[in-house]
Coordinates of C-alpha atoms in Angstrom, one line a residue:
M12 CA 98.5 -60.5 145.7
K13 CA 95.1 -59.5 147.9
T14 CA 92.1 -59.2 145.4
A15 CA 88.5 -57.5 146.6
T16 CA 85.6 -57.7 145.0
L17 CA 82.9 -54.5 144.8
V18 CA 79.9 -54.9 143.0
F19 CA 78.5 -51.6 141.1
N20 CA 75.7 -50.4 138.6
P21 CA 72.5 -51.7 137.6
I22 CA 74.4 -54.5 135.1
Q23 CA 75.9 -55.7 138.8
E24 CA 79.3 -55.6 137.5
N25 CA 82.2 -57.1 139.5
T26 CA 85.2 -54.4 139.9
Y27 CA 88.1 -55.7 141.4
V28 CA 90.7 -54.2 143.5
V29 CA 94.1 -56.3 143.6
W30 CA 97.3 -55.1 145.5
D31 CA 100.4 -57.3 147.7
E32 CA 102.6 -55.9 150.1
T33 CA 103.6 -52.6 149.0
L34 CA 100.2 -51.2 149.1
E35 CA 100.7 -50.3 145.7
A36 CA 97.3 -50.9 143.6
L37 CA 95.1 -51.5 140.4
V38 CA 91.4 -51.4 140.0
I39 CA 90.3 -53.5 137.4
D40 CA 87.0 -53.0 135.6
A41 CA 85.7 -49.9 137.5
G42 CA 82.2 -49.7 137.5
N43 CA 81.0 -47.6 139.9
S44 CA 78.1 -45.2 138.7
N45 CA 77.0 -42.8 141.5
D46 CA 78.3 -41.0 144.5
R47 CA 77.5 -43.8 146.7
E48 CA 79.3 -46.4 144.6
N49 CA 82.3 -43.6 144.3
A50 CA 82.5 -43.5 148.1
A51 CA 82.3 -47.1 148.6
L52 CA 85.2 -47.8 146.3
D53 CA 87.2 -44.9 147.9
N54 CA 86.7 -45.9 151.3
F55 CA 87.6 -49.2 151.2
I56 CA 91.1 -47.7 149.0
A57 CA 91.5 -45.5 152.2
E58 CA 90.7 -48.2 154.9
H59 CA 93.3 -50.7 153.6
G60 CA 96.0 -47.8 152.9
L61 CA 96.0 -48.4 149.3
R62 CA 97.7 -46.6 146.5
P63 CA 96.4 -46.8 143.6
V64 CA 98.4 -46.6 140.2
M65 CA 96.1 -47.5 137.6
A66 CA 93.1 -47.9 136.5
V67 CA 92.5 -50.9 133.7
N68 CA 90.2 -52.8 131.9
T69 CA 89.5 -56.3 130.3
H70 CA 87.6 -54.5 127.7
G71 CA 85.7 -51.1 126.8
H72 CA 81.7 -51.8 127.6
F73 CA 80.2 -48.9 129.5
D74 CA 79.7 -51.1 132.8
H75 CA 82.8 -51.5 133.0
T76 CA 84.0 -48.1 132.6
L77 CA 81.4 -46.1 134.2
G78 CA 83.7 -45.3 137.1
V79 CA 87.1 -44.6 135.6
C80 CA 87.0 -40.9 135.2
H81 CA 86.1 -40.8 138.8
L82 CA 89.5 -42.8 139.5
K83 CA 91.7 -40.5 137.0
E84 CA 90.0 -37.4 138.7
R85 CA 90.8 -38.5 142.1
Y86 CA 93.8 -40.0 142.3
G87 CA 95.6 -38.9 139.1
I88 CA 96.2 -42.3 137.6
P89 CA 96.0 -43.7 134.0
F90 CA 93.7 -45.8 132.6
A91 CA 94.6 -48.9 130.3
L92 CA 92.6 -50.4 127.4
S93 CA 92.9 -51.8 124.3
A94 CA 92.7 -49.2 121.8
K95 CA 90.7 -51.6 119.8
D96 CA 87.8 -50.9 121.8
D97 CA 87.7 -47.0 121.9
F98 CA 85.0 -47.1 119.8
L99 CA 82.9 -48.5 122.6
L100 CA 83.7 -45.7 124.7
E101 CA 82.7 -43.1 122.2
N102 CA 79.2 -45.0 121.7
A103 CA 78.3 -45.5 125.2
A104 CA 75.9 -43.3 125.8
T105 CA 73.6 -45.1 123.0
S106 CA 74.8 -48.8 124.4
G107 CA 73.7 -47.5 128.2
S108 CA 70.0 -46.2 127.0
V109 CA 69.6 -49.6 125.6
F110 CA 69.6 -50.6 129.1
G111 CA 68.3 -47.6 130.8
V112 CA 71.2 -46.7 132.0
R113 CA 72.4 -43.1 131.8
I114 CA 75.9 -42.5 131.3
G115 CA 78.4 -39.4 131.6
A116 CA 81.5 -38.7 130.6
M117 CA 83.8 -41.7 129.7
P118 CA 87.5 -41.5 129.8
S119 CA 90.2 -41.3 127.6
I120 CA 92.6 -44.0 127.0
D121 CA 96.2 -43.2 128.3
T122 CA 97.8 -46.9 127.8
D123 CA 97.2 -49.2 125.2
L124 CA 97.0 -52.6 126.1
D125 CA 98.0 -53.7 122.5
A126 CA 101.3 -52.4 123.1
L127 CA 101.7 -54.3 126.2
S128 CA 102.4 -57.9 127.6
E129 CA 102.4 -57.2 131.0
I130 CA 101.2 -54.7 134.1
R131 CA 103.4 -54.0 137.0
F132 CA 102.5 -52.5 140.1
G133 CA 104.2 -53.1 143.6
D134 CA 106.0 -56.3 143.5
T135 CA 103.6 -58.1 141.2
T136 CA 103.0 -58.4 137.4
L137 CA 99.6 -59.1 135.5
Q138 CA 100.2 -60.6 131.9
V139 CA 98.0 -59.3 129.5
I140 CA 96.6 -62.2 127.5
P141 CA 94.5 -60.9 124.3
T142 CA 90.8 -62.8 124.6
P143 CA 88.9 -61.2 121.7
G144 CA 85.6 -62.7 121.0
H145 CA 83.2 -60.7 123.3
T146 CA 84.7 -57.4 122.2
P147 CA 87.5 -57.1 119.6
G148 CA 90.0 -55.3 122.3
H149 CA 89.2 -57.9 125.0
V150 CA 91.7 -59.0 127.3
A151 CA 92.2 -61.5 130.1
L152 CA 94.7 -60.4 133.5
Y153 CA 96.6 -63.2 135.0
E154 CA 98.8 -63.2 137.9
P155 CA 100.7 -66.6 137.9
Q156 CA 102.3 -66.8 141.5
S157 CA 98.7 -66.5 142.7
R158 CA 96.8 -68.1 139.8
V159 CA 94.3 -66.0 139.4
V160 CA 93.0 -64.6 135.9
F161 CA 90.7 -62.1 135.7
T162 CA 88.4 -62.7 132.6
G163 CA 86.1 -59.8 132.3
D164 CA 82.8 -61.1 130.0
T165 CA 84.8 -63.9 128.1
L166 CA 84.4 -66.5 130.8
F167 CA 81.8 -66.7 133.6
R168 CA 80.5 -69.8 136.1
E169 CA 79.3 -72.0 133.4
S170 CA 78.7 -69.4 131.0
I171 CA 80.3 -67.4 128.6
G172 CA 80.1 -63.8 127.5
R173 CA 77.6 -62.3 124.9
T174 CA 78.8 -62.3 121.3
D175 CA 75.8 -60.7 119.7
L176 CA 77.0 -57.0 120.6
P177 CA 78.9 -54.7 117.9
G178 CA 82.3 -56.5 117.6
G179 CA 81.3 -59.6 119.1
D180 CA 82.3 -63.0 117.6
Y181 CA 81.5 -66.5 118.6
S182 CA 84.1 -68.3 117.4
W183 CA 86.7 -66.0 118.6
I184 CA 85.1 -65.9 122.1
M185 CA 85.6 -69.8 122.0
R186 CA 89.0 -70.0 120.5
S187 CA 90.2 -67.5 123.1
I188 CA 88.8 -69.7 126.1
L189 CA 90.1 -73.1 124.5
D190 CA 93.9 -71.7 123.4
K191 CA 94.3 -68.9 126.1
L192 CA 92.6 -69.7 129.3
L193 CA 92.0 -73.4 129.9
P194 CA 95.8 -74.0 129.4
L195 CA 96.2 -71.8 132.6
G196 CA 95.3 -74.9 134.5
D197 CA 92.4 -76.4 136.5
E198 CA 93.3 -75.3 139.8
T199 CA 93.5 -71.2 138.4
R200 CA 91.0 -69.1 139.8
V201 CA 88.4 -67.4 137.9
C202 CA 87.5 -63.6 138.4
P203 CA 84.6 -62.8 135.9
G204 CA 83.4 -59.3 135.3
H205 CA 79.8 -60.7 136.5
G206 CA 78.8 -63.1 139.1
P207 CA 80.5 -65.6 141.3
E208 CA 84.0 -66.6 141.0
T209 CA 84.9 -70.2 139.6
T210 CA 88.1 -72.2 138.5
I211 CA 89.4 -73.2 134.9
G212 CA 88.7 -77.0 136.2
H213 CA 85.3 -76.2 137.0
E214 CA 84.7 -74.9 133.7
T215 CA 86.1 -77.6 131.8
L216 CA 83.7 -79.9 133.5
Y217 CA 80.5 -78.0 133.8
N218 CA 80.4 -75.1 131.1
P219 CA 78.1 -76.4 128.6
F220 CA 79.8 -74.4 126.0
I221 CA 83.4 -75.6 126.7
V222 CA 82.1 -79.0 127.0
E223 CA 80.2 -79.1 123.5
V224 CA 83.3 -77.9 121.9
L225 CA 85.9 -80.3 123.7
N226 CA 83.2 -83.4 122.9
N227 CA 83.0 -82.2 119.2
E228 CA 87.0 -82.0 119.1
V229 CA 87.3 -85.6 120.8
G230 CA 84.9 -87.0 118.6
L231 CA 86.4 -85.6 115.6
R232 CA 89.7 -87.7 116.6

């Protein structure tokens, strides 16, 4: 599986295009927010001869969904998101105004990730791993052969996602990280929703949120 990262919108959100030798592709967390960014994404797709088959989101925050309507209209593809995050689409205009971002139409959900354990495209399968905490319906997407996980806003390089926004919960996000992400193994490559890539091994050693919890758990034994 091949992966490309395009950084879009004022929030500097990572949009991922993933594909394999069949040239079928997914767009994960499409954050393209204007004509220039739409063109950058479309040009990348065209230059690589890709055939998008789905827009899939780790969660429903506006900075990750701004480009989904463009993808649905241009390529006629479905949009996959947990229905638990549908309220975030409905409240996107209000959320965007807090950050000074003008929000247009938000997409409707075509495929509920709550009903899926995996997403298939071409010869590739992504495992859908529920990781609530940043939002109630947040998921990570894991490709075991390449050992790549798209963590959205659950896990960043040496940080974690916010839990002070509507639907956020600190205890949930930490349990998601400890129980769902760390077991993927130290060599697993982490592609987050913002900022640079990292690995599970690096985060186990240097992420202060994870280190604090692991040290406390060791101390309780």
